[in-house]
PDB file of C-alpha atoms in Angstrom:
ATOM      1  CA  UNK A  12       0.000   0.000   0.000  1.00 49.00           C
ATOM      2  CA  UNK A  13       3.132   2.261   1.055  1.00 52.00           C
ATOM      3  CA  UNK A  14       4.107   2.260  -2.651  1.00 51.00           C
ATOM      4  CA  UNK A  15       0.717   3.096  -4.638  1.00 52.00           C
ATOM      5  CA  UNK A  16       0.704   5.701  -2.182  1.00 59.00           C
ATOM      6  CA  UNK A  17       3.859   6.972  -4.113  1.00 71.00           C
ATOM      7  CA  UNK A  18       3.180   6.713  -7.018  1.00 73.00           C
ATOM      8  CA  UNK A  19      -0.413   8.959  -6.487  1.00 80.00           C
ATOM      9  CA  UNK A  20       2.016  11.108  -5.455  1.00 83.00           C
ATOM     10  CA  UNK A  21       4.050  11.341  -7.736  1.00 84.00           C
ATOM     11  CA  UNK A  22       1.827  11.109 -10.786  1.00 83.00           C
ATOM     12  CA  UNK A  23      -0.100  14.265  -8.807  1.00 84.00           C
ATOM     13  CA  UNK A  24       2.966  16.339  -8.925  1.00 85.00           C
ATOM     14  CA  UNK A  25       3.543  15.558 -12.208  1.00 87.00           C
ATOM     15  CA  UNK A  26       0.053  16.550 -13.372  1.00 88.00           C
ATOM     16  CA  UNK A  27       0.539  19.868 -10.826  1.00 88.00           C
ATOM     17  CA  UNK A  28       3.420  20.931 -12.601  1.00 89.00           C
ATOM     18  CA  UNK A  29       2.207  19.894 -16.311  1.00 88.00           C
ATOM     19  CA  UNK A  30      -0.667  22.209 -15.545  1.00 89.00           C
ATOM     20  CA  UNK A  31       1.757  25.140 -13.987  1.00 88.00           C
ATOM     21  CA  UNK A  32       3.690  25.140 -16.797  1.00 87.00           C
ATOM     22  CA  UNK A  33       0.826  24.791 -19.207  1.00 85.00           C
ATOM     23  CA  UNK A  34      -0.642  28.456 -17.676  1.00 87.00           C
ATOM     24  CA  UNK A  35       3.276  29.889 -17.595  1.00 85.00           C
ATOM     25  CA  UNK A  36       3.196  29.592 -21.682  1.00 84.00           C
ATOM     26  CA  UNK A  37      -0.527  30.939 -21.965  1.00 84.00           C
ATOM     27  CA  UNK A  38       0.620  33.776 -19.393  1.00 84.00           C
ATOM     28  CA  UNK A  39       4.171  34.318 -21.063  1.00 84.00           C
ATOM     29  CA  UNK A  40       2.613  34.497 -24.655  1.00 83.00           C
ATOM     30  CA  UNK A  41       0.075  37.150 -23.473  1.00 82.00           C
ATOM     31  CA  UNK A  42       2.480  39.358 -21.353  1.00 83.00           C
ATOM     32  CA  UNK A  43       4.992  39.002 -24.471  1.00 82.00           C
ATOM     33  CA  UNK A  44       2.248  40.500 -26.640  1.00 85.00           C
ATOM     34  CA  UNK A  45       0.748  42.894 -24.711  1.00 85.00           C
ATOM     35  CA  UNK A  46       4.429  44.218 -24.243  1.00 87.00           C
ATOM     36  CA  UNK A  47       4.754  43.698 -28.198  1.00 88.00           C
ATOM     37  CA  UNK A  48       1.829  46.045 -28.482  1.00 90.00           C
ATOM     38  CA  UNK A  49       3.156  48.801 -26.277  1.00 91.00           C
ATOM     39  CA  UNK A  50       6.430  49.137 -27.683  1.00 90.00           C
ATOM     40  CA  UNK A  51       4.702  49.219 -30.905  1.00 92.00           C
ATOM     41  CA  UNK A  52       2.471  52.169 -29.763  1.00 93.00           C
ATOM     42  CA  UNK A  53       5.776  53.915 -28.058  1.00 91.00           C
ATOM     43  CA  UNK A  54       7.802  53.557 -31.261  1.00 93.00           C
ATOM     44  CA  UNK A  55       4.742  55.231 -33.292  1.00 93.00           C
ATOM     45  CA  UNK A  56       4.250  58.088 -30.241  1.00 93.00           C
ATOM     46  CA  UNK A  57       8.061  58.919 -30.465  1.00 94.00           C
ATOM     47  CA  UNK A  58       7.983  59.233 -34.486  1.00 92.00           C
ATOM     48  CA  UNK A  59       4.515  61.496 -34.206  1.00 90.00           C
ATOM     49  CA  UNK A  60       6.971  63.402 -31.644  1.00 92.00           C
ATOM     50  CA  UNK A  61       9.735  63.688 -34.080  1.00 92.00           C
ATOM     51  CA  UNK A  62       7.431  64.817 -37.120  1.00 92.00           C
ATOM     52  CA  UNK A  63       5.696  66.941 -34.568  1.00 93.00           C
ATOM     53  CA  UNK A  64       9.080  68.924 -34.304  1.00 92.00           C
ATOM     54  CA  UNK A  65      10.002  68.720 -37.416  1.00 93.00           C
ATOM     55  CA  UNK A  66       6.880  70.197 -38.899  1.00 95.00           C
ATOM     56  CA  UNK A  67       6.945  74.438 -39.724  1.00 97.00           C
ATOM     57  CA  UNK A  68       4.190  75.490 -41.356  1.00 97.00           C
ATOM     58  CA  UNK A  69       3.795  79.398 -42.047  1.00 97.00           C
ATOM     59  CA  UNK A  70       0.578  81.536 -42.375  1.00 97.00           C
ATOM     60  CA  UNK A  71       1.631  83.891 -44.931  1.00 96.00           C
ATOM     61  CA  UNK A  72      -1.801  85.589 -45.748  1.00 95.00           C
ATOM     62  CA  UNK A  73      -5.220  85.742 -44.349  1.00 95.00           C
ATOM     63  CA  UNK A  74      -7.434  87.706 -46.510  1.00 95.00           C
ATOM     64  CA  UNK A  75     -11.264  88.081 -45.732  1.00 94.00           C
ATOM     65  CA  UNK A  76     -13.467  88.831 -48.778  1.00 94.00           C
ATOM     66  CA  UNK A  77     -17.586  88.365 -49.186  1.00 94.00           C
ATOM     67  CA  UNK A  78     -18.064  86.163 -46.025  1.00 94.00           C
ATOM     68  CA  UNK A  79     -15.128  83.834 -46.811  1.00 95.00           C
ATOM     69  CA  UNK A  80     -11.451  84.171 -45.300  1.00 96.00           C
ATOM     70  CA  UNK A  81      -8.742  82.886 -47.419  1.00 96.00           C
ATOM     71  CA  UNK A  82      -5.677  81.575 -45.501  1.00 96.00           C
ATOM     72  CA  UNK A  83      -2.264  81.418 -46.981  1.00 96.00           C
ATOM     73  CA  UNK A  84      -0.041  78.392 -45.839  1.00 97.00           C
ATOM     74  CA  UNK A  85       3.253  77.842 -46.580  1.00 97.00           C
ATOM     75  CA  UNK A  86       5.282  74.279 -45.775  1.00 97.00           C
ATOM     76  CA  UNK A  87       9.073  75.548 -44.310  1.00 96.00           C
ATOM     77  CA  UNK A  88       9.463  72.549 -42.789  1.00 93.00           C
ATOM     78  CA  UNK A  89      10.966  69.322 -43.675  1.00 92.00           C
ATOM     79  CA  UNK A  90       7.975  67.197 -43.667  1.00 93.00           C
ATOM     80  CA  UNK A  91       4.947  66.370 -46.496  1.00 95.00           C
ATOM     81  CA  UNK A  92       1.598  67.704 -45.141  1.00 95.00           C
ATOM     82  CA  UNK A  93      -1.832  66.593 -45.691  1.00 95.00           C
ATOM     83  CA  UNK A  94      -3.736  69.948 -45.206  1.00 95.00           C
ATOM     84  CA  UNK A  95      -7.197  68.030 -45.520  1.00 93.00           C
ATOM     85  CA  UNK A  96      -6.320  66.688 -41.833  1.00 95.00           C
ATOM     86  CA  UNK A  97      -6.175  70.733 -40.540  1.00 96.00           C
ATOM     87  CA  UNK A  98      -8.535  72.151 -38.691  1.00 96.00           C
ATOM     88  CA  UNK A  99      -9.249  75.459 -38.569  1.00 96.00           C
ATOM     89  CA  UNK A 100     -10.577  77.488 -35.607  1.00 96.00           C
ATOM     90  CA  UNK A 101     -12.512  80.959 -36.341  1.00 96.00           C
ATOM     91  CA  UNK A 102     -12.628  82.304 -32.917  1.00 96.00           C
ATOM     92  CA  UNK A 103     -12.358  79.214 -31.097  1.00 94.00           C
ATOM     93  CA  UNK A 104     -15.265  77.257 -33.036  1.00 95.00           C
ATOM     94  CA  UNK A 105     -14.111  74.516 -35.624  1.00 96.00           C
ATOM     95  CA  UNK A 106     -14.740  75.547 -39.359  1.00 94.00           C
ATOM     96  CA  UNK A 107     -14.633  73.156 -42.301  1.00 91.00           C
ATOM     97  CA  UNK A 108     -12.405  73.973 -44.735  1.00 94.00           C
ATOM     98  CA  UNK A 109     -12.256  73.720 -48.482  1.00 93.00           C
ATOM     99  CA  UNK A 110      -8.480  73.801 -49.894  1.00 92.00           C
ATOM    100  CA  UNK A 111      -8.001  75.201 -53.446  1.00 82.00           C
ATOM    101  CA  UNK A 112      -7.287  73.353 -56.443  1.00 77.00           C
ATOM    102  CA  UNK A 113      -7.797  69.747 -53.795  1.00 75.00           C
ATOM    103  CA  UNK A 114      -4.126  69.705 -53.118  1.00 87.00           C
ATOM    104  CA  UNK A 115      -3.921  66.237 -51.489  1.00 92.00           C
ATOM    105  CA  UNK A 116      -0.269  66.622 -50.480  1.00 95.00           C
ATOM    106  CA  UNK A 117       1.549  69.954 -49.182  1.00 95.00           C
ATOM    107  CA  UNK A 118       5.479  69.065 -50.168  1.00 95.00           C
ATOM    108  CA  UNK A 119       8.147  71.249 -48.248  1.00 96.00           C
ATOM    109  CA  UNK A 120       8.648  75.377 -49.601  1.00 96.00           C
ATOM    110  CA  UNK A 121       5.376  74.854 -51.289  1.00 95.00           C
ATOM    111  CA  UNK A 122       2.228  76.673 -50.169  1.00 95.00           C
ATOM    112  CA  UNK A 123      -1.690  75.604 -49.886  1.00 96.00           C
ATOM    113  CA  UNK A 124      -4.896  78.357 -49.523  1.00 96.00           C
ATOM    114  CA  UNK A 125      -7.363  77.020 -47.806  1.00 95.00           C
ATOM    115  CA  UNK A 126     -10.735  78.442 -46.980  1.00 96.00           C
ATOM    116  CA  UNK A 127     -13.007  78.846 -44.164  1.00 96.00           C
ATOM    117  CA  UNK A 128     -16.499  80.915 -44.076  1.00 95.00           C
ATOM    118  CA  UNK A 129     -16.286  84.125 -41.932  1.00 95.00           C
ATOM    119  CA  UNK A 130     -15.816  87.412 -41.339  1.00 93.00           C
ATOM    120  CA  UNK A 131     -12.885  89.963 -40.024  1.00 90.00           C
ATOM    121  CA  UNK A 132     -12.193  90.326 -37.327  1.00 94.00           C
ATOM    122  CA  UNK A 133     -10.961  86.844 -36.740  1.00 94.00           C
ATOM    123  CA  UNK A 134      -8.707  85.069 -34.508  1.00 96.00           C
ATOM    124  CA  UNK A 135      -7.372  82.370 -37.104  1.00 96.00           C
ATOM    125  CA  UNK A 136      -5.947  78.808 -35.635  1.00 97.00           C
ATOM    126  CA  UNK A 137      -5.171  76.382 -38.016  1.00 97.00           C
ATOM    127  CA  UNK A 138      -4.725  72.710 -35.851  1.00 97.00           C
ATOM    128  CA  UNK A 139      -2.098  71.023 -38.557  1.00 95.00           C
ATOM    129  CA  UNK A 140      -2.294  66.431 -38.550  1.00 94.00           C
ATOM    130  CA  UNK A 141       0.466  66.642 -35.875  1.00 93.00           C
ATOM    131  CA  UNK A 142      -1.537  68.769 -33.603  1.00 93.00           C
ATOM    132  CA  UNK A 143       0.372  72.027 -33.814  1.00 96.00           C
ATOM    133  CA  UNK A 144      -1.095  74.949 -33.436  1.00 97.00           C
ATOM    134  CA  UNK A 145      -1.010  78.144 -35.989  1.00 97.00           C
ATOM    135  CA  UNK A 146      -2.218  81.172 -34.872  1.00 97.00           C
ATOM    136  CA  UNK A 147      -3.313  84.465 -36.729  1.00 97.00           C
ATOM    137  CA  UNK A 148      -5.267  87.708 -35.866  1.00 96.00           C
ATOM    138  CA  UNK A 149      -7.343  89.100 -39.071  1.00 94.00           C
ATOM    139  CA  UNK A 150      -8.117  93.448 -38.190  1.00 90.00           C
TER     140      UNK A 150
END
């Protein structure tokens, strides 16, 4: 009786630590991608960082005429801009925005008008895709 009493034992222990190391691969394989996942989502927030930086954009010209204001944007920076992912601000109230001759892509020392409908005076923000912010006062 003294050894089937071992071998219960033993084939217990074994099934114990089958199990144990059955729930250390399911946990390992989720901790390994949820850690995957966040260095994915820190490598992305560090390049939006970098493009943030790198990203000048100049309002060269804000011109209000019959109910529309015209807004003159120029790309100094080193990055390619997508000016239909702007938003404008009109004092402080989001505007849609039409941009002339549907430029899809604003390519560095070129320049983009874009329009908005309202009336001087104006405070003028344009919120670029990288979330800077543009500011300018039309009299």
């Amino acid at each position: 009786m003294n050894n089937h009493m071992g071998f219960s034992s033993i084939a217990g222990f074994l099934v114990l630590i089958s199990t144990l190391l059955a729930c250390s691969l399911y946990l390992y394989d989720n901790v390994d991608s949820s850690l995957t996942e966040i260095n994915s989502a820190y490598s992305e927030y560090i390049e939006h960082l970098s493009d943030k930086s790198d990203e000048k954009l100049i309002i060269t010209s804000v011109v209000g005429v019959d109910g529309n204001i015209y807004i003159n944007v120029l790309n100094n920076g080193s990055l390619t801009n997508e000016p239909y992912k702007w938003t404008a601000l009109y004092n402080g109230t989001p505007k849609g925005i039409s941009i002339d001759s549907n430029i899809t892509y604003l390519t560095p020392l070129n320049n983009v008008t874009i329009t908005i409908i309202g009336t001087a005076p104006a405070r003028i923000c344009i919120v670029s895709e990288y979330g800077n912010k543009y500011y300018y006062y039309l009299n």
